[in-house]
Amino acid sequence: MNVSRFLPYGRQSIDKDDIEAVAAVLASDYLTTGPTVQRFEAALAAAIGASCVVAVSSGTAALHAACAAAGVSEGDQVIVPAVSFPATANCARFLNAEPVFADVDPDTGLLLPEELERLIGPATRAVLPVHLAGTAVDLSAIRASAEQAGIKVIEDASHALGARYEASAIGAGNGGTDMATFSFHPVKAITTGEGGAIAVNDVELWRRLLAFRNHGIVRDSERLEYESPGPWYYEQQELGYNLRMSDIQAALGLSQLRKLEGFVARRRALAARYDALLEELPIRPVTRPEHRSDSAYHLYSVLMDFEEIGVRRADLMDRLRERGVGTQVHYIPLPMHPYYRARGWSVEKFPGAQRYYRRTLSLPLFPGMNDSDVDVVVENLQQVLVELGAG
Ligand SMILES: *Cc1c(COP(=O)(O)O)cnc(C)c1O
């Protein structure tokens, strides 16, 4: 069966109304951080039930700003799962702190709370759990350890916009996490081209995020260190960056946000179809633990024992690509990257991450797919496995 168009593992869904929203801002008075960014922040805060949202230029910028606001600085340690995108660990390095990798569950890829407990030490400042593929980590266990140790919890929720944990949306703070960061890269739940945001409930953290996003500049007269000589006056009180989102990006974000529920519902329906069809194959969807949570299905990742069935993953990916089916591996364990090896890390110490990495593959999943696209992916997968002599 042929695929009528190439199916990547993920992609954006842009409609005419998104294009019109961006065009309207281009004709307005503000291109960069203006009223549309504020509207986007308010709408996102309302959608997830957070008190405040700070929009920034990328998900990476959101992690950087969140760590800075949490007071992460030179010599500190930040605990990060061994399976994630590099930005989750790099944000510690931006601030001259060190990421400390924690092993993950081999069947879910999620941070193991007992590992967190074991790794917390006097230099630990924060933990950055990742809701991999949109499935929530065991937040209550992580919160409990963090609270006891007096460290901050910053959720890397890049995959989890639209996911729920217990009674509330990811990003709402869930009664004890300090901040949650989101990414609006085109493969994520909604897109702004490039973009990100931090959800926060504490006013002091919110103020620090706003300053960090804009060079460390403070204008609020009550917070100035010196007396203001006039209306032009502002103070740069700390070192910040230009991490601002533009109104052009925010217009796209606002338009996309209106579709979030529909996007997530579509992802869920497609995932359920995959789950049912894959029962016939030597492939299991990545385990999605209950934790009283609903996944946002950022990725549809499966686990296959490639060694046991005698198939090379690279061959499978190449053959699928030739047939128009894109796949990807999420993620190479962070301690395997040359940059982190050079800092003394080795993947040998992470049996959970190794076992997850050896077996995982992400299949196409995005809201623009039809039910028949799922059927086509599974059919091609089945045929390629036969071709490659899977046992
Ligand atoms: C996408 C992503 C990021 C980085 O987001 P950008 O918007 O690409 O900077 C960080 N962490 C995880 C887990 C991601 O998937």
CSV table of C-alpha atoms and ligand atoms in Angstrom, one decimal:
chain,number,residue,atom,x,y,z
A,1,MET,CA,0.0,0.0,0.0
A,2,ASN,CA,1.4,3.4,-1.0
A,3,VAL,CA,1.4,6.5,1.0
A,4,SER,CA,-0.1,9.4,-1.0
A,5,ARG,CA,2.2,11.9,0.6
A,6,PHE,CA,5.2,11.7,2.9
A,7,LEU,CA,4.2,11.3,6.5
A,8,PRO,CA,6.8,12.8,8.9
A,9,TYR,CA,6.9,11.7,12.6
A,10,GLY,CA,5.3,15.1,13.4
A,11,ARG,CA,4.4,18.4,11.7
A,12,GLN,CA,2.4,21.6,12.2
A,13,SER,CA,-1.3,22.1,11.2
A,14,ILE,CA,-1.7,25.6,9.7
A,15,ASP,CA,-5.1,26.8,8.4
A,16,LYS,CA,-6.2,29.9,6.6
A,17,ASP,CA,-7.3,31.6,9.9
A,18,ASP,CA,-3.7,31.2,11.3
A,19,ILE,CA,-2.3,32.9,8.2
A,20,GLU,CA,-4.9,35.7,8.4
A,21,ALA,CA,-4.0,36.3,12.1
A,22,VAL,CA,-0.3,36.7,11.3
A,23,ALA,CA,-1.1,38.9,8.4
A,24,ALA,CA,-3.2,41.2,10.6
A,25,VAL,CA,-0.4,41.8,13.0
A,26,LEU,CA,2.0,42.6,10.1
A,27,ALA,CA,-0.3,45.5,9.2
A,28,SER,CA,-0.5,46.7,12.8
A,29,ASP,CA,1.6,49.1,14.9
A,30,TYR,CA,3.5,46.4,16.8
A,31,LEU,CA,5.7,43.7,15.3
A,32,THR,CA,7.6,42.7,18.4
A,33,THR,CA,6.6,42.3,22.0
A,34,GLY,CA,3.3,44.3,22.2
A,35,PRO,CA,-0.3,43.7,22.9
A,36,THR,CA,-0.6,40.4,21.1
A,37,VAL,CA,2.1,38.8,23.3
A,38,GLN,CA,0.1,39.9,26.3
A,39,ARG,CA,-3.1,38.5,24.9
A,40,PHE,CA,-1.4,35.2,24.1
A,41,GLU,CA,0.1,35.0,27.6
A,42,ALA,CA,-3.4,35.6,29.1
A,43,ALA,CA,-5.1,33.1,26.9
A,44,LEU,CA,-2.5,30.4,27.6
A,45,ALA,CA,-2.7,31.1,31.3
A,46,ALA,CA,-6.5,30.7,31.1
A,47,ALA,CA,-6.2,27.5,29.0
A,48,ILE,CA,-4.0,25.7,31.5
A,49,GLY,CA,-5.2,27.3,34.7
A,50,ALA,CA,-1.9,29.0,35.6
A,51,SER,CA,-1.8,32.5,37.3
A,52,CYS,CA,0.8,33.8,34.9
A,53,VAL,CA,2.5,32.9,31.7
A,54,VAL,CA,5.7,34.5,30.3
A,55,ALA,CA,6.1,34.0,26.5
A,56,VAL,CA,9.7,33.7,25.2
A,57,SER,CA,11.5,33.1,21.9
A,58,SER,CA,11.8,29.2,22.2
A,59,GLY,CA,11.3,26.3,24.5
A,60,THR,CA,15.1,26.4,25.2
A,61,ALA,CA,14.8,30.1,26.2
A,62,ALA,CA,11.9,29.1,28.6
A,63,LEU,CA,14.2,26.5,30.3
A,64,HIS,CA,17.0,29.0,30.5
A,65,ALA,CA,14.8,31.7,32.0
A,66,ALA,CA,13.1,29.3,34.4
A,67,CYS,CA,16.4,28.0,35.7
A,68,ALA,CA,17.7,31.6,36.1
A,69,ALA,CA,14.6,32.6,38.0
A,70,ALA,CA,14.9,29.6,40.2
A,71,GLY,CA,18.3,30.9,41.2
A,72,VAL,CA,20.4,28.2,39.5
A,73,SER,CA,23.9,29.5,39.3
A,74,GLU,CA,27.6,28.5,39.2
A,75,GLY,CA,28.4,25.3,41.1
A,76,ASP,CA,24.8,24.2,41.4
A,77,GLN,CA,23.4,20.9,40.3
A,78,VAL,CA,20.2,20.3,38.4
A,79,ILE,CA,18.7,16.8,38.1
A,80,VAL,CA,17.6,15.9,34.6
A,81,PRO,CA,16.4,12.6,33.1
A,82,ALA,CA,18.9,10.8,31.0
A,83,VAL,CA,16.5,10.6,28.1
A,84,SER,CA,15.5,14.0,26.8
A,85,PHE,CA,16.3,16.6,24.1
A,86,PRO,CA,19.7,18.3,24.9
A,87,ALA,CA,18.1,21.6,25.9
A,88,THR,CA,16.8,20.1,29.1
A,89,ALA,CA,20.4,19.6,30.3
A,90,ASN,CA,22.0,22.6,28.5
A,91,CYS,CA,19.9,25.1,30.4
A,92,ALA,CA,21.9,24.2,33.5
A,93,ARG,CA,25.2,24.7,31.6
A,94,PHE,CA,24.0,28.2,30.3
A,95,LEU,CA,24.2,29.2,34.0
A,96,ASN,CA,27.5,27.5,34.7
A,97,ALA,CA,25.6,24.8,36.7
A,98,GLU,CA,25.9,21.1,36.0
A,99,PRO,CA,23.1,18.7,35.0
A,100,VAL,CA,23.1,15.5,37.0
A,101,PHE,CA,21.5,12.7,35.0
A,102,ALA,CA,18.9,10.4,36.5
A,103,ASP,CA,18.0,7.1,35.1
A,104,VAL,CA,14.5,6.5,33.5
A,105,ASP,CA,12.0,3.7,33.5
A,106,PRO,CA,13.0,1.4,30.6
A,107,ASP,CA,9.3,1.0,29.5
A,108,THR,CA,8.1,4.6,29.8
A,109,GLY,CA,11.3,6.7,29.4
A,110,LEU,CA,10.2,8.8,32.4
A,111,LEU,CA,12.3,10.0,35.3
A,112,LEU,CA,12.4,7.4,38.1
A,113,PRO,CA,11.3,9.2,41.4
A,114,GLU,CA,13.6,6.8,43.4
A,115,GLU,CA,16.6,8.0,41.3
A,116,LEU,CA,15.7,11.6,42.2
A,117,GLU,CA,15.7,10.7,45.9
A,118,ARG,CA,19.1,9.0,45.5
A,119,LEU,CA,20.7,11.9,43.6
A,120,ILE,CA,19.6,14.9,45.7
A,121,GLY,CA,22.6,16.4,47.5
A,122,PRO,CA,23.7,19.7,49.1
A,123,ALA,CA,24.4,21.3,45.6
A,124,THR,CA,21.1,20.3,44.1
A,125,ARG,CA,19.0,23.4,43.3
A,126,ALA,CA,16.3,22.0,41.0
A,127,VAL,CA,14.9,19.0,39.2
A,128,LEU,CA,13.6,19.2,35.6
A,129,PRO,CA,11.2,16.3,35.0
A,130,VAL,CA,10.3,15.8,31.4
A,131,HIS,CA,6.7,14.6,30.4
A,132,LEU,CA,8.1,12.5,27.6
A,133,ALA,CA,5.8,12.1,24.6
A,134,GLY,CA,3.2,14.1,26.5
A,135,THR,CA,2.7,11.6,29.4
A,136,ALA,CA,3.0,13.0,32.8
A,137,VAL,CA,5.8,11.9,35.1
A,138,ASP,CA,4.9,10.8,38.6
A,139,LEU,CA,4.6,14.4,39.8
A,140,SER,CA,3.4,13.7,43.3
A,141,ALA,CA,6.4,11.5,44.1
A,142,ILE,CA,8.8,14.1,42.6
A,143,ARG,CA,7.1,16.9,44.4
A,144,ALA,CA,7.4,15.1,47.7
A,145,SER,CA,11.2,14.5,47.4
A,146,ALA,CA,11.7,18.1,46.1
A,147,GLU,CA,9.8,19.6,48.9
A,148,GLN,CA,11.6,17.6,51.6
A,149,ALA,CA,15.0,18.7,50.1
A,150,GLY,CA,13.9,22.3,49.5
A,151,ILE,CA,14.6,22.3,45.8
A,152,LYS,CA,12.6,23.7,42.9
A,153,VAL,CA,10.6,21.6,40.4
A,154,ILE,CA,10.6,23.0,36.9
A,155,GLU,CA,8.6,20.8,34.6
A,156,ASP,CA,9.9,20.5,31.0
A,157,ALA,CA,6.4,20.4,29.6
A,158,SER,CA,7.6,20.8,26.0
A,159,HIS,CA,5.6,17.7,25.0
A,160,ALA,CA,2.7,18.2,27.5
A,161,LEU,CA,0.6,21.2,26.4
A,162,GLY,CA,-2.9,19.8,26.7
A,163,ALA,CA,-1.9,16.9,29.0
A,164,ARG,CA,-3.5,16.5,32.4
A,165,TYR,CA,-2.3,15.3,35.8
A,166,GLU,CA,-4.9,14.5,38.4
A,167,ALA,CA,-7.5,17.2,38.3
A,168,SER,CA,-5.6,19.9,36.5
A,169,ALA,CA,-3.8,20.7,33.2
A,170,ILE,CA,0.0,20.4,33.1
A,171,GLY,CA,1.3,23.9,33.7
A,172,ALA,CA,-1.3,24.7,36.4
A,173,GLY,CA,1.3,24.1,39.1
A,174,ASN,CA,-0.4,21.0,40.3
A,175,GLY,CA,-0.2,22.1,43.9
A,176,GLY,CA,3.5,22.3,44.2
A,177,THR,CA,5.7,22.5,41.1
A,178,ASP,CA,7.3,25.9,40.7
A,179,MET,CA,7.3,26.4,36.9
A,180,ALA,CA,6.4,24.5,33.7
A,181,THR,CA,8.0,25.3,30.4
A,182,PHE,CA,6.5,24.8,26.9
A,183,SER,CA,7.8,24.8,23.3
A,184,PHE,CA,6.0,26.0,20.2
A,185,HIS,CA,8.4,24.5,17.7
A,186,PRO,CA,6.4,23.2,14.7
A,187,VAL,CA,6.3,19.6,15.8
A,188,LYS,CA,4.8,20.5,19.2
A,189,ALA,CA,1.1,20.7,20.2
A,190,ILE,CA,0.7,24.2,18.9
A,191,THR,CA,3.3,26.3,17.0
A,192,THR,CA,4.5,29.9,16.8
A,193,GLY,CA,7.3,28.9,14.3
A,194,GLU,CA,9.8,29.3,17.1
A,195,GLY,CA,8.6,30.1,20.6
A,196,GLY,CA,8.1,29.0,24.1
A,197,ALA,CA,6.6,30.0,27.4
A,198,ILE,CA,6.9,29.5,31.2
A,199,ALA,CA,3.8,29.0,33.4
A,200,VAL,CA,4.3,30.2,36.9
A,201,ASN,CA,2.1,31.0,39.9
A,202,ASP,CA,4.5,32.8,42.2
A,203,VAL,CA,4.6,36.6,41.6
A,204,GLU,CA,8.3,37.0,42.6
A,205,LEU,CA,9.3,34.3,40.1
A,206,TRP,CA,7.1,35.9,37.5
A,207,ARG,CA,8.9,39.3,37.9
A,208,ARG,CA,12.3,37.6,37.6
A,209,LEU,CA,11.2,35.9,34.4
A,210,LEU,CA,10.1,39.1,32.9
A,211,ALA,CA,13.4,40.9,33.7
A,212,PHE,CA,15.5,37.9,32.5
A,213,ARG,CA,13.6,37.9,29.1
A,214,ASN,CA,14.5,41.6,28.6
A,215,HIS,CA,18.2,42.1,29.5
A,216,GLY,CA,17.5,42.2,33.2
A,217,ILE,CA,15.7,45.5,32.9
A,218,VAL,CA,13.3,46.7,35.6
A,219,ARG,CA,10.9,49.7,35.0
A,220,ASP,CA,8.4,49.2,37.9
A,221,SER,CA,9.0,52.4,40.1
A,222,GLU,CA,8.5,50.4,43.3
A,223,ARG,CA,11.3,48.1,42.4
A,224,LEU,CA,14.0,50.6,41.4
A,225,GLU,CA,17.2,50.7,43.4
A,226,TYR,CA,17.8,54.4,42.8
A,227,GLU,CA,15.4,57.3,42.7
A,228,SER,CA,13.9,57.8,39.2
A,229,PRO,CA,15.1,61.1,37.6
A,230,GLY,CA,12.3,61.0,35.0
A,231,PRO,CA,10.1,59.1,32.6
A,232,TRP,CA,12.9,57.6,30.5
A,233,TYR,CA,14.5,55.9,33.5
A,234,TYR,CA,14.9,52.1,33.9
A,235,GLU,CA,17.5,50.0,35.6
A,236,GLN,CA,19.4,46.9,34.5
A,237,GLN,CA,19.6,45.2,37.8
A,238,GLU,CA,20.9,41.7,36.7
A,239,LEU,CA,22.3,40.1,33.6
A,240,GLY,CA,19.5,39.2,31.3
A,241,TYR,CA,19.1,38.4,27.6
A,242,ASN,CA,16.8,39.2,24.7
A,243,LEU,CA,14.5,36.2,24.9
A,244,ARG,CA,11.4,38.0,23.8
A,245,MET,CA,8.6,36.6,21.7
A,246,SER,CA,7.3,38.8,18.8
A,247,ASP,CA,3.7,39.8,18.2
A,248,ILE,CA,3.9,38.0,14.9
A,249,GLN,CA,4.7,34.8,16.7
A,250,ALA,CA,2.1,35.5,19.4
A,251,ALA,CA,-0.7,36.0,16.7
A,252,LEU,CA,0.0,32.6,15.4
A,253,GLY,CA,0.1,31.2,18.9
A,254,LEU,CA,-3.3,32.8,19.8
A,255,SER,CA,-4.9,31.4,16.7
A,256,GLN,CA,-3.4,27.9,17.3
A,257,LEU,CA,-4.3,27.9,21.0
A,258,ARG,CA,-8.0,28.0,20.0
A,259,LYS,CA,-7.5,24.6,18.3
A,260,LEU,CA,-5.5,23.0,21.1
A,261,GLU,CA,-8.4,20.9,22.4
A,262,GLY,CA,-9.2,19.6,19.0
A,263,PHE,CA,-5.6,18.9,18.1
A,264,VAL,CA,-5.1,16.8,21.3
A,265,ALA,CA,-8.4,15.0,20.8
A,266,ARG,CA,-7.3,14.1,17.3
A,267,ARG,CA,-3.9,12.9,18.5
A,268,ARG,CA,-5.7,10.7,21.1
A,269,ALA,CA,-8.0,9.2,18.5
A,270,LEU,CA,-5.0,8.4,16.2
A,271,ALA,CA,-3.0,6.9,19.1
A,272,ALA,CA,-6.0,4.7,20.0
A,273,ARG,CA,-6.1,3.4,16.4
A,274,TYR,CA,-2.4,2.6,16.5
A,275,ASP,CA,-2.8,0.9,19.8
A,276,ALA,CA,-5.5,-1.4,18.4
A,277,LEU,CA,-3.7,-2.2,15.1
A,278,LEU,CA,-0.3,-2.9,16.6
A,279,GLU,CA,-1.7,-5.7,18.7
A,280,GLU,CA,-1.0,-8.0,15.7
A,281,LEU,CA,2.7,-7.0,15.6
A,282,PRO,CA,5.8,-7.7,17.7
A,283,ILE,CA,5.5,-4.0,18.7
A,284,ARG,CA,4.1,-2.4,21.9
A,285,PRO,CA,3.3,1.3,22.4
A,286,VAL,CA,5.5,2.9,25.0
A,287,THR,CA,3.9,2.2,28.4
A,288,ARG,CA,1.7,5.1,29.5
A,289,PRO,CA,1.5,4.8,33.3
A,290,GLU,CA,-1.8,6.0,34.8
A,291,HIS,CA,-0.6,8.5,37.5
A,292,ARG,CA,-4.3,9.6,37.2
A,293,SER,CA,-3.2,11.5,34.1
A,294,ASP,CA,-4.1,12.0,30.4
A,295,SER,CA,-1.3,12.1,27.8
A,296,ALA,CA,-1.2,14.9,25.2
A,297,TYR,CA,0.3,12.3,22.8
A,298,HIS,CA,3.1,14.6,21.5
A,299,LEU,CA,4.7,11.5,20.1
A,300,TYR,CA,3.5,8.0,19.2
A,301,SER,CA,6.5,6.0,20.4
A,302,VAL,CA,6.7,2.3,20.3
A,303,LEU,CA,9.0,-0.3,21.8
A,304,MET,CA,10.4,-3.1,19.7
A,305,ASP,CA,13.1,-5.6,20.7
A,306,PHE,CA,15.2,-5.2,17.6
A,307,GLU,CA,17.8,-7.6,18.8
A,308,GLU,CA,15.3,-10.3,19.6
A,309,ILE,CA,13.5,-10.0,16.2
A,310,GLY,CA,16.8,-9.8,14.3
A,311,VAL,CA,16.1,-6.5,12.6
A,312,ARG,CA,18.4,-3.4,12.5
A,313,ARG,CA,16.5,-0.3,13.4
A,314,ALA,CA,18.4,1.8,10.8
A,315,ASP,CA,17.3,-0.7,8.0
A,316,LEU,CA,13.7,-0.5,9.2
A,317,MET,CA,13.8,3.3,9.2
A,318,ASP,CA,15.4,3.4,5.7
A,319,ARG,CA,12.8,1.1,4.2
A,320,LEU,CA,9.9,2.9,5.8
A,321,ARG,CA,11.2,6.2,4.5
A,322,GLU,CA,11.4,4.8,1.0
A,323,ARG,CA,7.7,4.0,1.4
A,324,GLY,CA,6.9,7.5,2.5
A,325,VAL,CA,6.8,6.8,6.3
A,326,GLY,CA,9.0,9.0,8.4
A,327,THR,CA,10.1,7.8,11.9
A,328,GLN,CA,12.5,9.1,14.5
A,329,VAL,CA,14.2,8.0,17.7
A,330,HIS,CA,13.4,10.1,20.8
A,331,TYR,CA,15.9,10.4,22.3
A,332,ILE,CA,19.6,9.6,22.2
A,333,PRO,CA,20.4,9.4,26.0
A,334,LEU,CA,22.1,12.7,27.0
A,335,PRO,CA,25.1,11.1,28.7
A,336,MET,CA,26.0,9.6,25.2
A,337,HIS,CA,26.6,12.9,23.6
A,338,PRO,CA,30.2,13.9,23.1
A,339,TYR,CA,29.7,17.1,25.0
A,340,TYR,CA,28.5,15.3,28.1
A,341,ARG,CA,31.0,12.4,27.7
A,342,ALA,CA,33.7,15.1,27.8
A,343,ARG,CA,32.3,16.2,31.1
A,344,GLY,CA,32.7,12.7,32.5
A,345,TRP,CA,29.4,11.1,31.8
A,346,SER,CA,28.9,7.6,30.3
A,347,VAL,CA,25.7,5.8,29.4
A,348,GLU,CA,26.9,2.7,31.1
A,349,LYS,CA,25.5,3.9,34.4
A,350,PHE,CA,22.0,4.3,33.0
A,351,PRO,CA,20.6,0.8,32.2
A,352,GLY,CA,17.0,2.1,32.1
A,353,ALA,CA,17.9,4.8,29.5
A,354,GLN,CA,19.9,2.3,27.4
A,355,ARG,CA,17.1,-0.2,27.4
A,356,TYR,CA,14.6,2.4,26.4
A,357,TYR,CA,16.8,3.9,23.7
A,358,ARG,CA,17.7,0.5,22.2
A,359,ARG,CA,14.0,-0.3,21.6
A,360,THR,CA,12.2,3.0,20.9
A,361,LEU,CA,10.9,4.3,17.6
A,362,SER,CA,8.4,7.2,17.0
A,363,LEU,CA,5.8,6.7,14.3
A,364,PRO,CA,4.0,9.5,12.4
A,365,LEU,CA,1.5,11.4,14.6
A,366,PHE,CA,0.0,14.8,14.0
A,367,PRO,CA,-3.5,16.2,13.9
A,368,GLY,CA,-3.6,16.5,10.1
A,369,MET,CA,-3.4,12.7,9.7
A,370,ASN,CA,-6.5,10.6,8.7
A,371,ASP,CA,-7.4,7.3,10.2
A,372,SER,CA,-6.3,5.7,6.9
A,373,ASP,CA,-2.8,7.2,7.3
A,374,VAL,CA,-2.5,5.2,10.5
A,375,ASP,CA,-3.6,2.1,8.7
A,376,VAL,CA,-1.0,2.8,6.0
A,377,VAL,CA,1.8,3.2,8.5
A,378,VAL,CA,1.0,0.0,10.3
A,379,GLU,CA,0.6,-1.9,7.0
A,380,ASN,CA,4.0,-0.7,5.8
A,381,LEU,CA,5.5,-1.5,9.1
A,382,GLN,CA,4.2,-5.1,8.9
A,383,GLN,CA,5.4,-5.5,5.3
A,384,VAL,CA,8.9,-4.1,6.0
A,385,LEU,CA,9.3,-6.4,9.0
A,386,VAL,CA,8.5,-9.4,6.8
A,387,GLU,CA,10.9,-8.1,4.1
A,388,LEU,CA,13.6,-7.8,6.7
A,389,GLY,CA,13.0,-11.3,8.0
A,390,ALA,CA,11.8,-10.4,11.5
A,391,GLY,CA,11.6,-13.4,13.7
B,1,LIG,C1,11.4,20.9,21.8
B,1,LIG,C2,12.0,20.6,23.2
B,1,LIG,C3,12.8,21.5,23.8
B,1,LIG,C4,13.3,22.8,23.2
B,1,LIG,O1,12.3,23.6,22.6
B,1,LIG,P1,12.7,24.6,21.4
B,1,LIG,O2,11.5,25.4,21.3
B,1,LIG,O3,13.1,23.8,20.2
B,1,LIG,O4,13.8,25.4,21.9
B,1,LIG,C5,13.2,21.3,25.1
B,1,LIG,N1,12.9,20.1,25.7
B,1,LIG,C6,12.2,19.1,25.1
B,1,LIG,C7,11.9,17.9,25.8
B,1,LIG,C8,11.7,19.4,23.8
B,1,LIG,O5,11.0,18.4,23.2
